[in-house]
Amino acid sequence: MTIDVREVTLFRVRKDLVREFETSSHRKNNIEHVLVKATTADGLVGWGEAASPSDPFYCYENTDSCWHVLSKYLVPTLLTGVFETPQAALGASPVNGNPFAHAASDTLMWDLFSQQQGLALADAIGGTQREVSAGVSLGIERTIDELLQVVAQHVADGYARVKLKINRAWAYEPTKAVREAFPDLAVQVDANGIFDARDVENPLFRDLDQLGLLMIEQPFASEDLLLHAALQKRLETPLCLDESITSLGVLRTALTLQAARIVNIKVSRLGGIGPARDVHDACVDAGVPVWCGGMHEFGVGRAANLAVASLPGFTYPSDLSGSKKYYETDVVYPEITAHDGVVSVPRGRSGLGLEILEDRVRESAAEVLVLNTTHL
Ligand code: OSB
Ligand code: MG
């Protein structure tokens, strides 16, 4: 069987967040992602999502760069080739870097490939877990009281782990407050690379180390693996890498340097389902636990994340929440929900495992672009 894509539609979809989200690098109240729909010669339809933030703050990619790279390079590569596997299509891409854009084209190819196999994506990639432990990522709030209220609400909703975004001004005090108010809750923090070389000896980390956190995520910039290794030596709490892990090569370097003890795997940051699985496999071989991170995905990307998170090495709670934590409505049916601290891996049909509601996609689309072989 081959995958012969004949027409692709790009949708620039914007949705309001139910609650403003602030990290050490940005604050936002709406999310704009590129959804990609592909139709094959035999009439199958596959979907992917480029879940890049609008602005180049988390990494250099942004919604406009994803739109540009997809429409000018990645979609034409899919339209002109016929591929036996998603890996073959990814290998044919002429584009360097730009993982968020590649994640969209790779996901729709995996959606199509697993539909051809008659399998849910999770099963097509070797996923074994029926459900994934659900965590929430909580932004920086205006006051500790507001943060405690937000945490209480998510604990009441059944989430078993929270991740708190931190920056220089919002680190120890809010984390300690959550720790004390919810002694049984698993808590971790994420600095999104805000600290630098002067902070390896910052007493803040020694203080955080006393709080029994599950992990501290990405204290330093993405390229600063040596700083992570130096800090990890001083701490009991495991460090976890997010932004740093952009490829299998960087992963191997980071593990050799002992720059972290836990790895956050994101489909977006790694450039697709295949690369995310490769990093998972390498971590399992090295005995390093992993968990699945997210980028505020809509249902398409969230379904892809859940499929990847069903692989056996995903043992720490994920950043995979129900869509309701972020959006009033989503673009998939059934809606992705969290209950009793878990999210079910979609397996209701072959491919992404749920229905993509194209009407909902079109309702929220600010721009639509149809590409087929007549454009090439
Ligand atoms: O660092 O994990 C991060 C969102 C945007 C940019 C970076 C990050 C995040 C999250 C959200 O933490 C996780 C989610 O999708 O729920
Ligand atoms: Mg992170």
Short mmCIF file of N, CA, C and O in Angstrom, two decimals, residues 16-147:
data_model
loop_
_atom_site.label_atom_id
_atom_site.label_comp_id
_atom_site.label_asym_id
_atom_site.label_seq_id
_atom_site.Cartn_x
_atom_site.Cartn_y
_atom_site.Cartn_z
N ASP A 16 -9.96 31.12 21.72
CA ASP A 16 -9.67 31.79 22.99
C ASP A 16 -9.38 30.75 24.06
O ASP A 16 -9.99 29.68 24.08
N LEU A 17 -8.44 31.07 24.95
CA LEU A 17 -8.18 30.22 26.12
C LEU A 17 -9.21 30.55 27.20
O LEU A 17 -9.59 31.71 27.35
N VAL A 18 -9.66 29.55 27.95
CA VAL A 18 -10.62 29.85 29.02
C VAL A 18 -9.94 30.62 30.16
O VAL A 18 -10.59 31.34 30.90
N ARG A 19 -8.62 30.49 30.27
CA ARG A 19 -7.89 31.26 31.27
C ARG A 19 -6.56 31.69 30.66
O ARG A 19 -5.87 30.88 30.05
N GLU A 20 -6.21 32.97 30.87
CA GLU A 20 -4.95 33.49 30.35
C GLU A 20 -3.78 32.63 30.86
O GLU A 20 -3.81 32.17 31.99
N PHE A 21 -2.76 32.41 30.04
CA PHE A 21 -1.65 31.54 30.40
C PHE A 21 -0.34 32.32 30.31
O PHE A 21 0.00 32.87 29.27
N GLU A 22 0.40 32.36 31.43
CA GLU A 22 1.67 33.09 31.43
C GLU A 22 2.81 32.15 31.80
O GLU A 22 2.73 31.38 32.76
N THR A 23 3.90 32.20 31.03
CA THR A 23 5.12 31.46 31.35
C THR A 23 6.24 32.47 31.49
O THR A 23 6.03 33.67 31.32
N SER A 24 7.46 31.97 31.78
CA SER A 24 8.58 32.90 31.92
C SER A 24 8.86 33.61 30.60
O SER A 24 9.52 34.63 30.58
N SER A 25 8.34 33.10 29.48
CA SER A 25 8.67 33.75 28.20
C SER A 25 7.50 34.49 27.56
O SER A 25 7.70 35.31 26.69
N HIS A 26 6.26 34.20 27.95
CA HIS A 26 5.15 34.90 27.29
C HIS A 26 3.85 34.78 28.07
O HIS A 26 3.72 33.94 28.94
N ARG A 27 2.90 35.65 27.70
CA ARG A 27 1.56 35.62 28.28
C ARG A 27 0.57 35.62 27.11
O ARG A 27 0.78 36.33 26.13
N LYS A 28 -0.46 34.78 27.17
CA LYS A 28 -1.39 34.76 26.03
C LYS A 28 -2.80 34.41 26.46
O LYS A 28 -3.01 33.75 27.47
N ASN A 29 -3.78 34.92 25.67
CA ASN A 29 -5.17 34.59 25.97
C ASN A 29 -5.89 33.93 24.79
O ASN A 29 -7.07 33.63 24.86
N ASN A 30 -5.16 33.72 23.69
CA ASN A 30 -5.73 32.89 22.64
C ASN A 30 -4.61 32.11 21.96
O ASN A 30 -3.43 32.42 22.13
N ILE A 31 -5.01 31.08 21.23
CA ILE A 31 -4.04 30.17 20.61
C ILE A 31 -4.38 30.08 19.13
O ILE A 31 -5.55 29.96 18.76
N GLU A 32 -3.35 30.16 18.29
CA GLU A 32 -3.55 30.07 16.85
C GLU A 32 -2.65 28.96 16.31
O GLU A 32 -1.41 29.07 16.37
N HIS A 33 -3.25 27.87 15.86
CA HIS A 33 -2.48 26.76 15.30
C HIS A 33 -2.88 26.52 13.85
O HIS A 33 -3.98 26.86 13.44
N VAL A 34 -1.97 25.88 13.10
CA VAL A 34 -2.28 25.52 11.71
C VAL A 34 -2.76 24.07 11.69
O VAL A 34 -2.01 23.17 12.09
N LEU A 35 -4.00 23.85 11.26
CA LEU A 35 -4.49 22.48 11.07
C LEU A 35 -4.36 22.14 9.59
O LEU A 35 -4.58 22.99 8.73
N VAL A 36 -3.99 20.90 9.32
CA VAL A 36 -3.73 20.47 7.95
C VAL A 36 -4.58 19.25 7.65
O VAL A 36 -4.54 18.26 8.40
N LYS A 37 -5.34 19.32 6.55
CA LYS A 37 -6.18 18.20 6.12
C LYS A 37 -5.65 17.71 4.78
O LYS A 37 -5.44 18.51 3.87
N ALA A 38 -5.45 16.40 4.66
CA ALA A 38 -4.94 15.84 3.40
C ALA A 38 -5.91 14.78 2.90
O ALA A 38 -6.42 13.98 3.68
N THR A 39 -6.15 14.79 1.59
CA THR A 39 -7.01 13.77 0.96
C THR A 39 -6.15 12.97 -0.02
O THR A 39 -5.38 13.55 -0.79
N THR A 40 -6.32 11.64 0.02
CA THR A 40 -5.49 10.78 -0.84
C THR A 40 -6.27 10.38 -2.10
O THR A 40 -7.48 10.57 -2.20
N ALA A 41 -5.53 9.78 -3.04
CA ALA A 41 -6.13 9.31 -4.30
C ALA A 41 -7.25 8.31 -4.02
O ALA A 41 -8.25 8.28 -4.75
N ASP A 42 -7.12 7.50 -2.96
CA ASP A 42 -8.19 6.53 -2.67
C ASP A 42 -9.24 7.08 -1.69
O ASP A 42 -10.03 6.33 -1.12
N GLY A 43 -9.23 8.40 -1.47
CA GLY A 43 -10.33 9.04 -0.74
C GLY A 43 -10.19 9.07 0.78
O GLY A 43 -11.11 9.47 1.47
N LEU A 44 -9.03 8.66 1.31
CA LEU A 44 -8.84 8.77 2.77
C LEU A 44 -8.54 10.23 3.12
O LEU A 44 -7.97 10.98 2.32
N VAL A 45 -8.89 10.59 4.35
CA VAL A 45 -8.62 11.95 4.84
C VAL A 45 -7.77 11.85 6.10
O VAL A 45 -8.11 11.11 7.03
N GLY A 46 -6.66 12.57 6.13
CA GLY A 46 -5.77 12.59 7.31
C GLY A 46 -5.58 14.01 7.81
O GLY A 46 -5.66 14.97 7.03
N TRP A 47 -5.34 14.14 9.13
CA TRP A 47 -5.18 15.47 9.73
C TRP A 47 -3.88 15.58 10.54
O TRP A 47 -3.41 14.58 11.10
N GLY A 48 -3.37 16.79 10.58
CA GLY A 48 -2.21 17.08 11.44
C GLY A 48 -2.35 18.49 12.00
O GLY A 48 -3.16 19.28 11.52
N GLU A 49 -1.57 18.79 13.03
CA GLU A 49 -1.63 20.12 13.68
C GLU A 49 -0.22 20.64 13.91
O GLU A 49 0.63 19.93 14.45
N ALA A 50 0.02 21.87 13.49
CA ALA A 50 1.27 22.56 13.84
C ALA A 50 0.95 23.42 15.05
O ALA A 50 0.33 24.47 14.94
N ALA A 51 1.38 22.95 16.23
CA ALA A 51 0.96 23.57 17.50
C ALA A 51 1.95 24.63 17.97
O ALA A 51 2.23 24.75 19.16
N SER A 52 2.47 25.39 17.03
CA SER A 52 3.45 26.41 17.42
C SER A 52 2.76 27.58 18.10
O SER A 52 1.70 28.02 17.67
N PRO A 53 3.39 28.13 19.14
CA PRO A 53 2.91 29.41 19.66
C PRO A 53 2.94 30.47 18.55
O PRO A 53 3.71 30.35 17.59
N SER A 54 2.12 31.52 18.68
CA SER A 54 2.06 32.56 17.64
C SER A 54 3.38 33.29 17.48
O SER A 54 3.72 33.74 16.39
N ASP A 55 4.11 33.44 18.59
CA ASP A 55 5.34 34.23 18.56
C ASP A 55 6.56 33.35 18.82
O ASP A 55 6.46 32.34 19.51
N PRO A 56 7.73 33.76 18.31
CA PRO A 56 8.93 32.93 18.45
C PRO A 56 9.62 33.09 19.81
O PRO A 56 10.78 33.50 19.88
N PHE A 57 8.93 32.75 20.90
CA PHE A 57 9.49 32.91 22.24
C PHE A 57 9.89 31.58 22.87
O PHE A 57 10.93 31.49 23.52
N TYR A 58 9.04 30.55 22.72
CA TYR A 58 9.40 29.22 23.26
C TYR A 58 10.56 28.66 22.45
O TYR A 58 11.52 28.13 22.98
N CYS A 59 10.48 28.80 21.10
CA CYS A 59 11.59 28.49 20.20
C CYS A 59 11.41 29.41 19.00
O CYS A 59 10.55 30.29 19.02
N TYR A 60 12.23 29.26 17.96
CA TYR A 60 12.16 30.23 16.86
C TYR A 60 10.90 30.10 16.02
O TYR A 60 10.51 31.02 15.32
N GLU A 61 10.24 28.95 16.03
CA GLU A 61 9.07 28.80 15.17
C GLU A 61 7.89 29.62 15.67
O GLU A 61 7.82 30.00 16.84
N ASN A 62 6.96 29.90 14.76
CA ASN A 62 5.76 30.68 15.07
C ASN A 62 4.70 30.30 14.04
O ASN A 62 4.99 29.58 13.08
N THR A 63 3.47 30.79 14.24
CA THR A 63 2.38 30.37 13.34
C THR A 63 2.70 30.73 11.89
O THR A 63 2.49 29.94 10.98
N ASP A 64 3.23 31.94 11.67
CA ASP A 64 3.53 32.36 10.29
C ASP A 64 4.61 31.49 9.67
O ASP A 64 4.54 31.15 8.49
N SER A 65 5.64 31.13 10.45
CA SER A 65 6.72 30.31 9.87
C SER A 65 6.18 28.91 9.54
O SER A 65 6.55 28.33 8.52
N CYS A 66 5.29 28.39 10.38
CA CYS A 66 4.71 27.07 10.09
C CYS A 66 3.87 27.12 8.81
O CYS A 66 3.95 26.24 7.95
N TRP A 67 3.08 28.18 8.68
CA TRP A 67 2.25 28.35 7.48
C TRP A 67 3.15 28.40 6.23
O TRP A 67 2.90 27.74 5.23
N HIS A 68 4.20 29.19 6.34
CA HIS A 68 5.15 29.37 5.22
C HIS A 68 5.84 28.05 4.86
O HIS A 68 5.86 27.65 3.69
N VAL A 69 6.39 27.38 5.87
CA VAL A 69 7.15 26.15 5.61
C VAL A 69 6.23 25.04 5.10
O VAL A 69 6.58 24.30 4.17
N LEU A 70 5.03 24.95 5.68
CA LEU A 70 4.09 23.92 5.20
C LEU A 70 3.65 24.21 3.77
O LEU A 70 3.72 23.34 2.90
N SER A 71 3.20 25.44 3.51
CA SER A 71 2.61 25.71 2.18
C SER A 71 3.67 25.72 1.09
O SER A 71 3.43 25.26 -0.02
N LYS A 72 4.87 26.20 1.41
CA LYS A 72 5.88 26.33 0.36
C LYS A 72 6.72 25.06 0.16
O LYS A 72 7.19 24.80 -0.94
N TYR A 73 6.92 24.28 1.21
CA TYR A 73 7.86 23.14 1.11
C TYR A 73 7.24 21.79 1.47
O TYR A 73 7.34 20.83 0.71
N LEU A 74 6.66 21.68 2.67
CA LEU A 74 6.28 20.35 3.14
C LEU A 74 5.07 19.80 2.40
O LEU A 74 5.06 18.62 2.01
N VAL A 75 4.06 20.63 2.16
CA VAL A 75 2.89 20.15 1.42
C VAL A 75 3.27 19.80 -0.03
O VAL A 75 2.91 18.72 -0.51
N PRO A 76 4.02 20.65 -0.73
CA PRO A 76 4.46 20.25 -2.08
C PRO A 76 5.23 18.92 -2.09
O PRO A 76 5.06 18.13 -3.01
N THR A 77 6.03 18.66 -1.06
CA THR A 77 6.75 17.37 -1.00
C THR A 77 5.74 16.22 -0.91
O THR A 77 5.88 15.21 -1.59
N LEU A 78 4.70 16.39 -0.09
CA LEU A 78 3.68 15.33 0.02
C LEU A 78 2.91 15.18 -1.29
O LEU A 78 2.60 14.06 -1.71
N LEU A 79 2.59 16.30 -1.94
CA LEU A 79 1.77 16.24 -3.17
C LEU A 79 2.53 15.62 -4.34
O LEU A 79 1.92 15.00 -5.20
N THR A 80 3.85 15.79 -4.39
CA THR A 80 4.59 15.30 -5.57
C THR A 80 5.08 13.87 -5.39
O THR A 80 5.43 13.23 -6.37
N GLY A 81 5.11 13.36 -4.15
CA GLY A 81 5.63 12.01 -3.94
C GLY A 81 4.52 11.01 -3.66
O GLY A 81 3.38 11.38 -3.39
N VAL A 82 4.88 9.74 -3.74
CA VAL A 82 4.01 8.65 -3.29
C VAL A 82 4.85 7.87 -2.29
O VAL A 82 5.98 7.49 -2.61
N PHE A 83 4.33 7.67 -1.08
CA PHE A 83 5.17 7.14 0.00
C PHE A 83 4.61 5.85 0.57
O PHE A 83 3.40 5.69 0.69
N GLU A 84 5.52 4.95 0.92
CA GLU A 84 5.07 3.70 1.54
C GLU A 84 4.85 3.86 3.03
O GLU A 84 4.03 3.15 3.62
N THR A 85 5.60 4.76 3.65
CA THR A 85 5.50 4.94 5.11
C THR A 85 5.62 6.43 5.45
O THR A 85 6.17 7.21 4.65
N PRO A 86 5.16 6.83 6.65
CA PRO A 86 5.37 8.21 7.09
C PRO A 86 6.87 8.54 7.19
O PRO A 86 7.27 9.67 6.90
N GLN A 87 7.67 7.54 7.59
CA GLN A 87 9.12 7.80 7.71
C GLN A 87 9.71 8.17 6.35
O GLN A 87 10.61 9.01 6.25
N ALA A 88 9.21 7.52 5.27
CA ALA A 88 9.72 7.82 3.92
C ALA A 88 9.37 9.26 3.55
O ALA A 88 10.20 9.97 2.96
N ALA A 89 8.16 9.70 3.91
CA ALA A 89 7.75 11.07 3.60
C ALA A 89 8.60 12.07 4.37
O ALA A 89 9.06 13.08 3.83
N LEU A 90 8.84 11.78 5.65
CA LEU A 90 9.65 12.69 6.47
C LEU A 90 11.08 12.75 5.91
O LEU A 90 11.69 13.82 5.83
N GLY A 91 11.59 11.59 5.50
CA GLY A 91 12.94 11.53 4.92
C GLY A 91 13.05 12.32 3.62
O GLY A 91 14.13 12.77 3.25
N ALA A 92 11.92 12.51 2.92
CA ALA A 92 11.94 13.23 1.64
C ALA A 92 11.85 14.75 1.83
O ALA A 92 11.98 15.50 0.88
N SER A 93 11.61 15.19 3.08
CA SER A 93 11.49 16.64 3.31
C SER A 93 12.84 17.31 3.10
O SER A 93 13.85 16.89 3.66
N PRO A 94 12.88 18.39 2.30
CA PRO A 94 14.13 19.10 2.07
C PRO A 94 14.43 20.13 3.16
O PRO A 94 15.46 20.79 3.13
N VAL A 95 13.51 20.26 4.14
CA VAL A 95 13.59 21.37 5.10
C VAL A 95 14.41 20.99 6.33
O VAL A 95 14.20 19.93 6.93
N ASN A 96 15.32 21.87 6.70
CA ASN A 96 16.12 21.73 7.91
C ASN A 96 15.33 22.30 9.10
O ASN A 96 14.65 23.32 8.95
N GLY A 97 15.44 21.68 10.26
CA GLY A 97 14.80 22.24 11.46
C GLY A 97 13.29 22.31 11.31
O GLY A 97 12.67 21.44 10.72
N ASN A 98 12.69 23.38 11.89
CA ASN A 98 11.23 23.60 11.80
C ASN A 98 10.41 22.39 12.22
O ASN A 98 9.51 21.93 11.49
N PRO A 99 10.67 21.86 13.43
CA PRO A 99 9.96 20.66 13.87
C PRO A 99 8.45 20.83 14.02
O PRO A 99 7.70 19.89 13.75
N PHE A 100 7.97 22.01 14.45
CA PHE A 100 6.52 22.16 14.63
C PHE A 100 5.79 22.01 13.29
O PHE A 100 4.72 21.41 13.22
N ALA A 101 6.38 22.56 12.22
CA ALA A 101 5.78 22.41 10.89
C ALA A 101 5.84 20.94 10.46
O ALA A 101 4.85 20.38 9.98
N HIS A 102 6.99 20.29 10.67
CA HIS A 102 7.11 18.88 10.30
C HIS A 102 6.14 18.01 11.11
O HIS A 102 5.65 16.99 10.60
N ALA A 103 5.89 18.37 12.35
CA ALA A 103 4.98 17.55 13.18
C ALA A 103 3.60 17.48 12.53
O ALA A 103 2.94 16.43 12.58
N ALA A 104 3.15 18.59 11.91
CA ALA A 104 1.83 18.58 11.26
C ALA A 104 1.83 17.62 10.07
O ALA A 104 0.92 16.79 9.93
N SER A 105 2.85 17.70 9.20
CA SER A 105 2.84 16.84 8.01
C SER A 105 3.09 15.38 8.41
O SER A 105 2.49 14.46 7.84
N ASP A 106 3.92 15.16 9.41
CA ASP A 106 4.17 13.77 9.84
C ASP A 106 2.92 13.15 10.48
O ASP A 106 2.61 11.98 10.24
N THR A 107 2.20 13.94 11.28
CA THR A 107 1.01 13.41 11.94
C THR A 107 -0.06 13.02 10.92
O THR A 107 -0.67 11.95 11.03
N LEU A 108 -0.28 13.86 9.91
CA LEU A 108 -1.33 13.50 8.94
C LEU A 108 -0.91 12.25 8.17
O LEU A 108 -1.76 11.41 7.82
N MET A 109 0.40 12.07 7.91
CA MET A 109 0.85 10.84 7.23
C MET A 109 0.64 9.62 8.12
O MET A 109 0.22 8.56 7.65
N TRP A 110 0.90 9.75 9.42
CA TRP A 110 0.64 8.64 10.34
C TRP A 110 -0.85 8.35 10.46
O TRP A 110 -1.26 7.20 10.59
N ASP A 111 -1.67 9.41 10.42
CA ASP A 111 -3.12 9.23 10.46
C ASP A 111 -3.54 8.39 9.25
O ASP A 111 -4.24 7.37 9.39
N LEU A 112 -3.06 8.78 8.05
CA LEU A 112 -3.40 8.04 6.83
C LEU A 112 -2.84 6.61 6.86
O LEU A 112 -3.54 5.65 6.53
N PHE A 113 -1.59 6.48 7.28
CA PHE A 113 -0.93 5.16 7.30
C PHE A 113 -1.68 4.21 8.23
O PHE A 113 -1.97 3.05 7.87
N SER A 114 -2.04 4.66 9.41
CA SER A 114 -2.71 3.76 10.34
C SER A 114 -4.14 3.45 9.88
O SER A 114 -4.64 2.35 10.10
N GLN A 115 -4.79 4.41 9.19
CA GLN A 115 -6.11 4.09 8.60
C GLN A 115 -5.96 2.98 7.56
O GLN A 115 -6.80 2.07 7.49
N GLN A 116 -4.91 3.05 6.74
CA GLN A 116 -4.69 1.99 5.75
C GLN A 116 -4.48 0.64 6.41
O GLN A 116 -4.87 -0.40 5.89
N GLN A 117 -3.82 0.66 7.60
CA GLN A 117 -3.58 -0.59 8.32
C GLN A 117 -4.83 -1.06 9.08
O GLN A 117 -4.84 -2.14 9.64
N GLY A 118 -5.83 -0.20 9.15
CA GLY A 118 -7.02 -0.52 9.92
C GLY A 118 -6.76 -0.48 11.42
O GLY A 118 -7.43 -1.18 12.20
N LEU A 119 -5.81 0.35 11.84
CA LEU A 119 -5.43 0.41 13.26
C LEU A 119 -5.59 1.82 13.80
O LEU A 119 -5.42 2.80 13.06
N ALA A 120 -5.88 1.90 15.10
CA ALA A 120 -5.76 3.20 15.76
C ALA A 120 -4.29 3.57 15.77
O ALA A 120 -3.41 2.70 15.88
N LEU A 121 -4.00 4.86 15.64
CA LEU A 121 -2.61 5.33 15.61
C LEU A 121 -1.81 4.77 16.79
O LEU A 121 -0.67 4.31 16.62
N ALA A 122 -2.41 4.79 17.99
CA ALA A 122 -1.71 4.29 19.17
C ALA A 122 -1.24 2.85 18.95
O ALA A 122 -0.11 2.50 19.30
N ASP A 123 -2.09 2.02 18.35
CA ASP A 123 -1.72 0.63 18.11
C ASP A 123 -0.72 0.51 16.96
O ASP A 123 0.17 -0.33 16.99
N ALA A 124 -0.88 1.37 15.95
CA ALA A 124 0.04 1.33 14.80
C ALA A 124 1.48 1.61 15.21
O ALA A 124 2.42 1.12 14.59
N ILE A 125 1.68 2.43 16.25
CA ILE A 125 3.05 2.76 16.66
C ILE A 125 3.55 1.87 17.81
O ILE A 125 4.68 2.03 18.27
N GLY A 126 2.71 0.96 18.28
CA GLY A 126 3.15 0.06 19.35
C GLY A 126 2.77 0.52 20.75
O GLY A 126 3.35 0.07 21.73
N GLY A 127 1.77 1.41 20.83
CA GLY A 127 1.30 1.88 22.14
C GLY A 127 0.63 0.75 22.90
O GLY A 127 -0.08 -0.06 22.31
N THR A 128 0.86 0.69 24.20
CA THR A 128 0.33 -0.40 25.00
C THR A 128 -0.65 0.09 26.07
O THR A 128 -1.43 -0.70 26.60
N GLN A 129 -0.62 1.38 26.40
CA GLN A 129 -1.43 1.85 27.52
C GLN A 129 -2.81 2.29 27.02
O GLN A 129 -2.94 2.90 25.97
N ARG A 130 -3.85 1.95 27.80
CA ARG A 130 -5.22 2.32 27.44
C ARG A 130 -5.51 3.77 27.84
O ARG A 130 -6.32 4.45 27.24
N GLU A 131 -4.90 4.19 28.93
CA GLU A 131 -5.11 5.56 29.39
C GLU A 131 -3.79 6.12 29.88
O GLU A 131 -2.85 5.39 30.18
N VAL A 132 -3.75 7.45 29.94
CA VAL A 132 -2.52 8.17 30.26
C VAL A 132 -2.79 8.99 31.51
O VAL A 132 -3.84 9.62 31.64
N SER A 133 -1.83 8.99 32.42
CA SER A 133 -1.98 9.78 33.63
C SER A 133 -2.00 11.27 33.29
O SER A 133 -1.12 11.78 32.60
N ALA A 134 -3.05 11.97 33.75
CA ALA A 134 -3.28 13.35 33.33
C ALA A 134 -2.72 14.34 34.34
O ALA A 134 -3.04 14.28 35.53
N GLY A 135 -1.90 15.26 33.86
CA GLY A 135 -1.42 16.35 34.71
C GLY A 135 -1.86 17.66 34.10
O GLY A 135 -2.33 17.70 32.97
N VAL A 136 -1.70 18.74 34.87
CA VAL A 136 -1.97 20.06 34.30
C VAL A 136 -0.74 20.94 34.44
O VAL A 136 0.03 20.85 35.40
N SER A 137 -0.59 21.81 33.45
CA SER A 137 0.47 22.81 33.46
C SER A 137 -0.20 24.14 33.80
O SER A 137 -1.10 24.58 33.09
N LEU A 138 0.21 24.75 34.91
CA LEU A 138 -0.47 25.97 35.38
C LEU A 138 0.44 27.18 35.21
O LEU A 138 1.59 27.18 35.64
N GLY A 139 -0.11 28.20 34.59
CA GLY A 139 0.66 29.42 34.30
C GLY A 139 0.94 30.23 35.56
O GLY A 139 0.42 29.95 36.65
N ILE A 140 1.75 31.25 35.38
CA ILE A 140 2.07 32.19 36.46
C ILE A 140 0.81 33.02 36.73
O ILE A 140 0.20 33.53 35.80
N GLU A 141 0.42 33.11 38.00
CA GLU A 141 -0.79 33.85 38.37
C GLU A 141 -0.40 35.18 39.01
O GLU A 141 0.77 35.43 39.30
N ARG A 142 -1.39 36.06 39.22
CA ARG A 142 -1.09 37.37 39.81
C ARG A 142 -0.77 37.27 41.29
O ARG A 142 0.05 38.01 41.80
N THR A 143 -1.44 36.34 41.99
CA THR A 143 -1.21 36.21 43.42
C THR A 143 -1.17 34.72 43.80
O THR A 143 -1.69 33.88 43.07
N ILE A 144 -0.56 34.44 44.95
CA ILE A 144 -0.49 33.06 45.43
C ILE A 144 -1.90 32.54 45.74
O ILE A 144 -2.22 31.38 45.47
N ASP A 145 -2.76 33.43 46.25
CA ASP A 145 -4.15 32.99 46.52
C ASP A 145 -4.84 32.51 45.25
O ASP A 145 -5.53 31.49 45.27
N GLU A 146 -4.66 33.27 44.18
CA GLU A 146 -5.28 32.84 42.91
C GLU A 146 -4.71 31.51 42.45
O GLU A 146 -5.43 30.64 41.98
N LEU A 147 -3.40 31.35 42.61
CA LEU A 147 -2.78 30.07 42.22
C LEU A 147 -3.37 28.92 43.03
O LEU A 147 -3.72 27.87 42.48
#
